[in-house]
CSV table of C-alpha atoms and ligand atoms in Angstrom, one decimal:
chain,number,residue,atom,x,y,z
D,3,MET,CA,0.0,0.0,0.1
D,4,PRO,CA,1.2,3.5,-0.5
D,5,ASP,CA,2.7,5.3,2.6
D,6,GLN,CA,0.4,8.4,2.3
D,7,GLY,CA,-2.7,6.7,3.7
D,8,PRO,CA,-5.8,6.2,1.8
D,9,LEU,CA,-7.1,8.4,-0.8
D,10,PRO,CA,-10.5,9.9,-0.5
D,11,LEU,CA,-13.5,8.6,-2.7
D,12,THR,CA,-14.5,11.0,-5.3
D,13,PHE,CA,-17.6,10.5,-7.1
D,14,ALA,CA,-18.1,13.9,-8.8
D,15,ALA,CA,-15.6,14.6,-11.7
D,16,PRO,CA,-13.9,17.8,-11.8
D,17,ARG,CA,-15.7,20.2,-14.3
D,18,ARG,CA,-13.3,20.8,-17.1
D,19,GLY,CA,-13.7,22.3,-20.5
D,20,LYS,CA,-16.2,20.0,-22.5
D,21,PRO,CA,-14.9,18.1,-25.4
D,22,PRO,CA,-16.2,19.3,-28.6
D,23,ARG,CA,-19.6,17.7,-29.8
D,24,HIS,CA,-19.2,14.8,-32.1
D,25,PHE,CA,-21.4,12.6,-34.2
D,26,ALA,CA,-20.8,9.7,-31.8
D,27,ASP,CA,-22.5,11.9,-29.1
D,28,LEU,CA,-25.6,11.9,-30.9
D,29,ALA,CA,-28.5,9.4,-30.4
D,30,PRO,CA,-30.3,8.2,-33.6
D,31,ASP,CA,-33.2,11.0,-33.3
D,32,GLU,CA,-30.5,13.8,-32.7
D,33,ARG,CA,-28.7,13.2,-36.0
D,34,ALA,CA,-31.1,14.4,-38.4
D,35,SER,CA,-31.5,17.8,-36.7
D,36,ALA,CA,-27.7,18.2,-36.2
D,37,VAL,CA,-27.5,17.5,-40.1
D,38,SER,CA,-30.1,20.0,-40.8
D,39,GLU,CA,-28.4,22.8,-38.7
D,40,LEU,CA,-25.6,22.3,-41.3
D,41,GLY,CA,-28.4,23.2,-44.1
D,42,LEU,CA,-28.2,19.7,-45.5
D,43,SER,CA,-31.1,17.2,-45.9
D,44,ALA,CA,-31.9,15.2,-43.0
D,45,PHE,CA,-31.5,11.8,-45.1
D,46,ARG,CA,-27.7,12.7,-44.9
D,47,ALA,CA,-27.6,11.5,-41.4
D,48,LYS,CA,-28.2,7.9,-42.6
D,49,GLN,CA,-25.1,8.4,-44.9
D,50,LEU,CA,-23.1,9.8,-41.9
D,51,SER,CA,-24.2,6.8,-39.8
D,52,SER,CA,-23.3,4.3,-42.5
D,53,HIS,CA,-19.8,5.4,-43.1
D,54,TYR,CA,-19.0,5.9,-39.3
D,55,TYR,CA,-20.6,2.7,-37.7
D,56,ALA,CA,-20.9,0.4,-40.7
D,57,GLY,CA,-17.8,1.4,-42.6
D,58,PHE,CA,-15.6,2.3,-39.8
D,59,SER,CA,-14.4,5.3,-41.7
D,60,ALA,CA,-13.1,8.5,-39.8
D,61,ASP,CA,-12.6,10.9,-42.7
D,62,PRO,CA,-15.6,12.7,-44.2
D,63,LEU,CA,-13.5,14.1,-46.9
D,64,THR,CA,-13.5,10.6,-48.5
D,65,TRP,CA,-17.2,10.1,-48.2
D,66,THR,CA,-18.0,10.8,-51.8
D,67,ASP,CA,-21.8,10.3,-51.8
D,68,LEU,CA,-21.8,13.4,-49.7
D,69,PRO,CA,-21.6,16.8,-51.6
D,70,ALA,CA,-18.2,17.9,-52.1
D,71,ALA,CA,-18.7,21.4,-51.1
D,72,HIS,CA,-20.1,20.2,-47.7
D,73,ARG,CA,-17.4,17.5,-46.7
D,74,GLU,CA,-15.3,19.8,-44.9
D,75,GLN,CA,-18.0,21.5,-43.0
D,76,ILE,CA,-19.4,18.0,-41.9
D,77,ARG,CA,-15.9,17.1,-40.7
D,78,ASP,CA,-15.4,20.4,-38.8
D,79,ALA,CA,-18.8,20.3,-37.3
D,80,LEU,CA,-19.5,16.8,-36.4
D,81,PHE,CA,-16.3,14.9,-36.6
D,82,PRO,CA,-13.6,16.8,-34.7
D,83,PRO,CA,-10.6,14.8,-33.8
D,84,LEU,CA,-11.2,13.7,-30.0
D,85,LEU,CA,-8.5,11.2,-29.7
D,86,THR,CA,-5.0,11.9,-31.1
D,87,TYR,CA,-3.0,8.9,-31.2
D,88,VAL,CA,0.3,8.8,-29.2
D,89,ARG,CA,1.6,5.7,-29.1
D,90,ASP,CA,1.1,1.9,-29.1
D,91,VAL,CA,3.1,-0.8,-27.2
D,92,SER,CA,2.3,-4.3,-27.8
D,93,CYS,CA,3.4,-8.1,-26.2
D,94,ASP,CA,2.1,-11.4,-26.8
D,95,GLY,CA,3.7,-11.4,-30.3
D,96,GLY,CA,1.4,-8.4,-31.3
D,97,ALA,CA,-1.9,-10.1,-29.9
D,98,THR,CA,-2.1,-7.4,-27.1
D,99,VAL,CA,-1.6,-3.7,-27.9
D,100,LYS,CA,-2.2,-0.8,-25.7
D,101,THR,CA,-2.7,2.5,-27.2
D,102,LEU,CA,-2.0,5.7,-25.4
D,103,TRP,CA,-4.5,8.7,-26.5
D,104,LYS,CA,-4.5,12.4,-25.9
D,105,LEU,CA,-7.8,14.3,-25.7
D,106,HIS,CA,-8.5,17.6,-26.7
D,107,ASP,CA,-7.4,19.3,-23.6
D,108,GLY,CA,-4.2,17.5,-23.2
D,109,THR,CA,-5.6,14.6,-20.9
D,110,LEU,CA,-4.1,11.1,-21.4
D,111,VAL,CA,-6.2,7.8,-21.6
D,112,GLU,CA,-5.3,4.3,-22.7
D,113,SER,CA,-7.2,1.4,-24.2
D,114,VAL,CA,-6.0,-2.2,-24.7
D,115,LEU,CA,-6.9,-4.5,-27.6
D,116,MET,CA,-6.4,-8.2,-27.2
D,117,ARG,CA,-6.8,-11.1,-29.6
D,118,TYR,CA,-7.8,-14.3,-28.1
D,119,GLY,CA,-7.7,-17.8,-29.6
D,120,LEU,CA,-4.6,-17.9,-31.4
D,121,ARG,CA,-2.2,-20.9,-31.5
D,122,HIS,CA,1.6,-20.3,-30.4
D,123,ASP,CA,2.2,-20.0,-34.1
D,124,GLY,CA,-0.2,-16.9,-34.4
D,125,THR,CA,-2.7,-19.1,-36.5
D,126,PRO,CA,-6.3,-19.4,-35.4
D,127,GLY,CA,-7.3,-22.1,-32.8
D,128,SER,CA,-10.1,-24.4,-33.2
D,129,HIS,CA,-12.4,-22.6,-31.0
D,130,GLY,CA,-12.1,-19.5,-33.2
D,131,VAL,CA,-10.6,-16.0,-32.5
D,132,ARG,CA,-12.1,-13.2,-30.5
D,133,SER,CA,-10.9,-9.5,-30.4
D,134,THR,CA,-11.7,-7.6,-27.1
D,135,LEU,CA,-11.1,-4.0,-26.4
D,136,CYS,CA,-10.8,-3.0,-22.9
D,137,VAL,CA,-12.2,0.7,-22.8
D,138,SER,CA,-11.7,3.6,-20.8
D,139,SER,CA,-14.8,5.5,-19.5
D,140,GLN,CA,-12.9,8.3,-17.1
D,141,ALA,CA,-9.4,9.8,-17.5
D,142,GLY,CA,-8.2,8.4,-14.0
D,143,CYS,CA,-10.6,7.1,-11.3
D,144,GLY,CA,-11.9,8.4,-8.2
D,145,MET,CA,-12.6,4.9,-6.5
D,146,ALA,CA,-9.2,4.9,-4.7
D,147,CYS,CA,-8.6,1.2,-4.7
D,148,PRO,CA,-5.0,0.6,-3.3
D,149,PHE,CA,-4.0,-2.2,-5.6
D,150,CYS,CA,-4.9,-0.3,-8.8
D,151,ALA,CA,-2.5,2.0,-10.3
D,152,THR,CA,-5.5,4.1,-11.9
D,153,GLY,CA,-7.3,4.4,-8.5
D,154,GLN,CA,-4.0,5.5,-6.9
D,155,GLY,CA,-3.8,8.4,-9.7
D,156,GLY,CA,-7.1,9.9,-8.7
D,157,LEU,CA,-9.9,11.3,-11.1
D,158,LYS,CA,-9.1,13.8,-13.9
D,159,ARG,CA,-12.4,13.8,-15.5
D,160,ASN,CA,-15.3,12.0,-17.0
D,161,LEU,CA,-14.9,11.1,-20.9
D,162,SER,CA,-17.7,12.1,-23.2
D,163,THR,CA,-19.8,9.7,-24.9
D,164,ALA,CA,-17.9,10.2,-28.0
D,165,GLU,CA,-14.5,9.8,-26.5
D,166,ILE,CA,-15.6,6.3,-25.5
D,167,VAL,CA,-17.1,5.2,-28.6
D,168,GLU,CA,-14.1,6.8,-30.5
D,169,GLN,CA,-12.0,4.2,-28.6
D,170,VAL,CA,-14.1,1.5,-29.9
D,171,ALA,CA,-14.3,2.7,-33.5
D,172,ALA,CA,-10.6,3.1,-33.7
D,173,ALA,CA,-10.1,-0.4,-32.2
D,174,ALA,CA,-12.9,-1.9,-34.8
D,175,ARG,CA,-10.9,-0.2,-37.6
D,176,ALA,CA,-7.5,-1.6,-36.3
D,177,VAL,CA,-9.0,-5.2,-36.1
D,178,GLN,CA,-10.6,-4.9,-39.6
D,179,ARG,CA,-7.1,-3.7,-41.2
D,180,GLY,CA,-5.3,-6.7,-39.6
D,181,GLU,CA,-3.2,-4.7,-37.2
D,182,LEU,CA,-3.5,-7.3,-34.5
D,183,SER,CA,-1.7,-10.5,-35.0
D,184,GLY,CA,-3.7,-13.3,-36.5
D,185,GLY,CA,-4.8,-11.1,-39.5
D,186,PRO,CA,-8.1,-8.9,-40.2
D,187,GLY,CA,-11.3,-9.8,-38.2
D,188,ARG,CA,-14.1,-8.2,-36.5
D,189,LEU,CA,-13.9,-6.5,-33.1
D,190,SER,CA,-16.3,-9.0,-31.1
D,191,ASN,CA,-16.1,-7.6,-27.3
D,192,VAL,CA,-15.9,-4.6,-25.5
D,193,VAL,CA,-15.2,-4.6,-21.7
D,194,PHE,CA,-15.4,-1.3,-19.7
D,195,MET,CA,-12.4,-2.4,-17.5
D,196,GLY,CA,-10.0,0.3,-18.6
D,197,MET,CA,-9.4,3.6,-16.8
D,198,GLY,CA,-12.3,4.6,-14.7
D,199,GLU,CA,-15.4,3.7,-12.8
D,200,PRO,CA,-18.2,3.4,-15.7
D,201,LEU,CA,-21.1,3.7,-13.4
D,202,ALA,CA,-19.7,7.1,-12.0
D,203,ASN,CA,-20.0,8.5,-15.3
D,204,TYR,CA,-23.5,6.9,-15.8
D,205,SER,CA,-25.4,8.8,-18.4
D,206,ARG,CA,-22.4,9.1,-20.9
D,207,VAL,CA,-21.5,5.2,-20.5
D,208,VAL,CA,-25.2,4.5,-20.9
D,209,ALA,CA,-25.4,6.5,-24.4
D,210,ALA,CA,-22.1,4.9,-25.3
D,211,LEU,CA,-23.5,1.3,-24.9
D,212,HIS,CA,-26.3,2.2,-26.9
D,213,ARG,CA,-23.9,3.4,-29.8
D,214,LEU,CA,-22.2,0.0,-29.3
D,215,ILE,CA,-25.1,-2.2,-29.4
D,216,ASP,CA,-27.5,-0.6,-31.6
D,217,PRO,CA,-27.4,-2.6,-35.0
D,218,ALA,CA,-25.4,-1.2,-37.8
D,219,PRO,CA,-25.8,1.3,-39.5
D,220,SER,CA,-27.3,3.2,-36.6
D,221,GLY,CA,-24.5,1.7,-34.1
D,222,LEU,CA,-21.5,-0.7,-34.0
D,223,GLY,CA,-23.8,-3.6,-33.8
D,224,LEU,CA,-22.2,-5.6,-31.0
D,225,SER,CA,-24.0,-8.3,-29.3
D,226,GLN,CA,-25.1,-7.2,-25.9
D,227,ARG,CA,-23.7,-10.2,-24.2
D,228,SER,CA,-20.1,-9.4,-25.7
D,229,VAL,CA,-20.3,-6.0,-23.9
D,230,THR,CA,-19.1,-6.0,-20.2
D,231,VAL,CA,-19.6,-3.2,-17.6
D,232,SER,CA,-17.5,-3.6,-14.7
D,233,THR,CA,-18.1,-1.8,-11.4
D,234,VAL,CA,-16.8,-1.4,-7.8
D,235,GLY,CA,-20.5,-1.7,-6.9
D,236,LEU,CA,-22.1,1.7,-6.9
D,237,VAL,CA,-25.4,0.2,-5.8
D,238,PRO,CA,-28.0,2.9,-6.9
D,239,ALA,CA,-26.2,2.8,-10.4
D,240,ILE,CA,-26.5,-0.9,-10.6
D,241,VAL,CA,-30.2,-0.8,-9.9
D,242,LYS,CA,-30.7,2.1,-12.3
D,243,LEU,CA,-28.8,0.0,-15.0
D,244,ALA,CA,-31.4,-2.9,-14.5
D,245,ASP,CA,-34.0,-0.4,-15.4
D,246,GLU,CA,-32.4,0.8,-18.7
D,247,GLY,CA,-33.7,-2.4,-20.7
D,248,LEU,CA,-30.3,-3.2,-21.6
D,249,ASN,CA,-28.9,-6.9,-21.5
D,250,VAL,CA,-25.2,-6.2,-21.3
D,251,THR,CA,-23.1,-8.1,-19.0
D,252,LEU,CA,-22.4,-6.9,-15.7
D,253,ALA,CA,-19.0,-7.4,-13.8
D,254,VAL,CA,-18.6,-6.7,-9.9
D,255,SER,CA,-15.2,-6.2,-8.6
D,256,LEU,CA,-15.7,-7.9,-5.2
D,257,HIS,CA,-12.3,-9.0,-4.0
D,258,ALA,CA,-13.1,-10.0,-0.6
D,259,PRO,CA,-16.2,-11.8,0.8
D,260,ASP,CA,-16.3,-9.9,4.1
D,261,ASP,CA,-16.9,-6.3,4.8
D,262,GLU,CA,-13.8,-5.7,7.0
D,263,LEU,CA,-11.3,-6.5,4.4
D,264,ARG,CA,-13.5,-5.2,1.4
D,265,ASP,CA,-13.6,-1.7,3.2
D,266,THR,CA,-10.0,-1.4,2.7
D,267,LEU,CA,-9.5,-3.2,-0.6
D,268,VAL,CA,-12.5,-1.5,-2.3
D,269,PRO,CA,-13.1,1.8,-0.3
D,270,VAL,CA,-16.6,2.4,-1.7
D,271,ASN,CA,-17.5,-0.7,0.4
D,272,THR,CA,-17.7,1.8,3.3
D,273,ARG,CA,-21.0,3.1,1.5
D,274,TRP,CA,-22.4,-0.1,0.0
D,275,LYS,CA,-21.6,-3.3,1.7
D,276,VAL,CA,-21.1,-6.7,0.2
D,277,ALA,CA,-24.6,-8.0,0.8
D,278,ASP,CA,-26.1,-4.7,-0.7
D,279,VAL,CA,-23.9,-5.2,-3.8
D,280,LEU,CA,-24.8,-8.8,-4.4
D,281,ALA,CA,-28.4,-8.0,-3.9
D,282,ALA,CA,-28.2,-5.3,-6.6
D,283,ALA,CA,-26.3,-7.7,-8.9
D,284,ASP,CA,-28.9,-10.3,-8.4
D,285,ALA,CA,-31.6,-7.8,-9.2
D,286,TYR,CA,-29.8,-7.3,-12.4
D,287,ALA,CA,-29.4,-10.8,-13.3
D,288,ALA,CA,-33.3,-11.3,-12.4
D,289,ARG,CA,-34.1,-8.4,-14.7
D,290,THR,CA,-31.8,-9.5,-17.6
D,291,GLY,CA,-31.7,-13.2,-17.1
D,292,ARG,CA,-27.9,-12.9,-17.4
D,293,ARG,CA,-25.3,-14.3,-15.0
D,294,TYR,CA,-23.0,-11.7,-13.6
D,295,SER,CA,-19.3,-12.0,-13.2
D,296,ILE,CA,-17.5,-11.7,-9.8
D,297,GLU,CA,-14.0,-10.2,-10.3
D,298,TYR,CA,-11.4,-11.2,-7.5
D,299,ALA,CA,-7.8,-10.4,-7.6
D,300,MET,CA,-5.9,-12.8,-6.0
D,301,ILE,CA,-3.6,-10.9,-3.6
D,302,ARG,CA,-1.0,-12.9,-1.5
D,303,ASP,CA,-1.7,-13.4,2.1
D,304,ILE,CA,-4.3,-10.7,1.9
D,305,ASN,CA,-7.6,-12.1,0.5
D,306,ASP,CA,-6.4,-15.7,-0.6
D,307,GLN,CA,-7.0,-17.7,2.5
D,308,PRO,CA,-8.9,-21.1,2.3
D,309,TRP,CA,-11.5,-19.6,4.9
D,310,ARG,CA,-12.2,-16.9,2.5
D,311,ALA,CA,-12.6,-19.1,-0.3
D,312,ASP,CA,-15.3,-21.0,1.7
D,313,LEU,CA,-16.9,-17.7,2.8
D,314,LEU,CA,-17.0,-16.5,-1.0
D,315,GLY,CA,-18.5,-19.9,-1.9
D,316,GLU,CA,-21.2,-19.9,0.8
D,317,LEU,CA,-22.0,-16.3,-0.4
D,318,LEU,CA,-22.2,-17.2,-4.2
D,319,GLY,CA,-23.1,-20.8,-4.3
D,320,HIS,CA,-26.8,-20.3,-4.9
D,321,ARG,CA,-26.6,-17.0,-7.1
D,322,LEU,CA,-26.5,-16.6,-11.0
D,323,THR,CA,-22.8,-15.8,-11.3
D,324,HIS,CA,-19.4,-16.8,-12.5
D,325,VAL,CA,-16.2,-16.0,-10.7
D,326,ASN,CA,-13.1,-14.5,-12.5
D,327,LEU,CA,-10.0,-14.7,-10.4
D,328,ILE,CA,-7.3,-12.4,-11.5
D,329,PRO,CA,-3.7,-12.8,-10.6
D,330,LEU,CA,-2.7,-9.6,-9.1
D,331,ASN,CA,-0.8,-7.3,-11.5
D,332,PRO,CA,2.0,-5.4,-9.8
D,333,THR,CA,1.6,-1.6,-9.4
D,334,PRO,CA,4.0,1.3,-8.4
D,335,GLY,CA,3.4,1.9,-4.9
D,336,SER,CA,2.0,-1.4,-3.9
D,337,GLU,CA,3.9,-4.1,-2.0
D,338,TRP,CA,1.4,-6.5,-2.8
D,339,ASP,CA,1.9,-9.8,-5.1
D,340,ALA,CA,-0.1,-12.3,-6.7
D,341,SER,CA,-1.0,-15.5,-4.7
D,342,PRO,CA,1.3,-18.4,-5.5
D,343,LYS,CA,-0.2,-21.0,-7.9
D,344,PRO,CA,-1.0,-23.8,-5.2
D,345,VAL,CA,-3.1,-21.3,-3.2
D,346,GLU,CA,-4.8,-20.3,-6.2
D,347,ARG,CA,-5.7,-23.8,-7.0
D,348,GLU,CA,-6.9,-24.4,-3.3
D,349,PHE,CA,-9.0,-21.2,-3.7
D,350,VAL,CA,-10.5,-22.3,-7.1
D,351,ARG,CA,-11.2,-25.9,-5.6
D,352,ARG,CA,-13.1,-24.7,-2.6
D,353,LEU,CA,-15.3,-22.4,-4.8
D,354,GLU,CA,-16.0,-25.2,-7.1
D,355,GLU,CA,-17.0,-27.4,-4.1
D,356,HIS,CA,-19.7,-24.9,-3.4
D,357,GLY,CA,-20.9,-25.1,-6.9
D,358,VAL,CA,-19.6,-21.9,-8.1
D,359,ALA,CA,-18.4,-21.6,-11.7
D,360,VAL,CA,-14.8,-20.2,-11.7
D,361,THR,CA,-12.1,-19.3,-14.2
D,362,VAL,CA,-8.6,-17.7,-13.7
D,363,ARG,CA,-8.3,-14.7,-16.1
D,364,ASP,CA,-5.7,-15.1,-18.5
D,365,THR,CA,-4.4,-11.8,-17.9
D,366,ARG,CA,-2.8,-10.1,-20.7
D,367,GLY,CA,-0.2,-7.1,-21.0
D,368,ARG,CA,1.6,-7.2,-17.7
D,369,GLU,CA,5.0,-6.5,-19.5
D,370,ILE,CA,3.4,-3.3,-21.0
D,371,ASP,CA,1.7,-2.1,-17.8
D,372,GLY,CA,-1.4,-3.0,-19.9
D,373,ALA,CA,-2.9,-5.4,-17.6
D,374,CYS,CA,-5.8,-5.0,-15.2
D,375,GLY,CA,-5.2,-2.1,-12.7
D,376,GLN,CA,-2.0,-1.0,-14.5
D,377,LEU,CA,-3.4,1.8,-16.7
D,378,ALA,CA,-1.8,5.1,-15.4
D,379,ALA,CA,-1.6,6.9,-19.0
D,380,SER,CA,1.8,8.5,-18.1
D,381,GLY,CA,3.0,10.4,-21.0
H,13,SAH,N1,-13.7,0.5,-12.0
H,13,SAH,C1,-14.3,-0.7,-12.6
H,13,SAH,C2,-13.4,-1.1,-13.9
H,13,SAH,C3,-12.0,-1.1,-14.0
H,13,SAH,S1,-10.8,-2.3,-13.4
H,13,SAH,C4,-14.0,-1.8,-11.7
H,13,SAH,O1,-13.3,-1.5,-10.5
H,13,SAH,O2,-14.6,-2.8,-11.7
H,13,SAH,C5,-11.1,-4.0,-14.1
H,13,SAH,C6,-10.7,-4.9,-12.9
H,13,SAH,O3,-9.4,-5.0,-12.9
H,13,SAH,C7,-11.3,-4.6,-11.7
H,13,SAH,O4,-12.1,-5.9,-11.2
H,13,SAH,C8,-10.1,-4.2,-10.8
H,13,SAH,O5,-10.7,-4.3,-9.5
H,13,SAH,C9,-9.3,-5.1,-11.3
H,13,SAH,N2,-7.9,-4.8,-11.0
H,13,SAH,C10,-7.5,-3.5,-10.6
H,13,SAH,N3,-6.3,-3.5,-10.1
H,13,SAH,C11,-5.8,-4.7,-10.5
H,13,SAH,C12,-4.4,-5.5,-10.2
H,13,SAH,N4,-3.4,-4.7,-9.8
H,13,SAH,N5,-4.5,-6.5,-10.4
H,13,SAH,C13,-5.3,-7.3,-11.0
H,13,SAH,N6,-6.6,-6.8,-11.2
H,13,SAH,C14,-6.7,-5.5,-10.8
């Protein structure tokens, strides 16, 4: 743990200059009027959607079905550059790529693109390949979890809807162009597990979810079950999310089955306890019929004791969940390590004994500080 003691929880993001409005901010019914404001016929909105969401194209100057005289105006008014590419770093033979982006005000954020299902020689395995983007919803994070580098850096600001969608659009383009090892493909999954607490930036994240799952050409057409929102457990926001009529996968970062330890590992637990968080997740599952994930970072001698495995098993045995154990990734300022493999195996065994489905996450990008909890976006 860092020496300076626990950071405060920050729910409200500092107010900063708003990023310019972008087409990806607009819901389908707002697009026609935005286009009309530019003096163009409303039907042009559909063309813009097709280029952006179905064609993964970012440059209106190349959209030759638009009147040439208006292309520049459309670009300036509706497609301002929101994310400026700074650099990529990759590992796993090019199957994991972390991208650093600079936002309009100089703020830095990262996203991580991962290809799964390749054989060691880089050819597709027999179960097919998936491409997953780990997206950021805030610059920094206010939730202050002591084992997470993003949490230790504090919250800089919320991202706009379009700043979130643009990370996904850029990834979809990169996958289509074959920039990940394994050749060209389709972006199949998006996880809100990058920088930030998505449910603390609620309305923009929900709008971004709609852009991702709306069928093309209105949105990117990702399947709802392939989109995961991961939260520290902001109970009122989980309850609200259950009422949005969305069917996306919910993941809850639990990390401890008991309030005493969770109060320190996930400081928001001082507001909403383990039982409250699980009740809210159950309500989400009941509403959507979807199993939710429990994320549990395995931290040596902190939360990996056999009795905690049993307690977790008792809590989850009758619930519609799946546990993802994440071997702790090292972060600056934290002394903690991942649990040894035999301890991890015993933890898995005990959970399974309670009838809980468990997987150990194939955690990616540790060498490039791109794994869970390591995103710090230092220039
Ligand atoms: N704020 C959201 C999403 C971001 S993090 C949330 O907390 O759910 C995605 C996952 O990585 C969370 O489960 C988080 O607790 C976990 N994580 C954070 N730091 C980690 C670390 N150092 N090692 C392993 N997992 C970590």
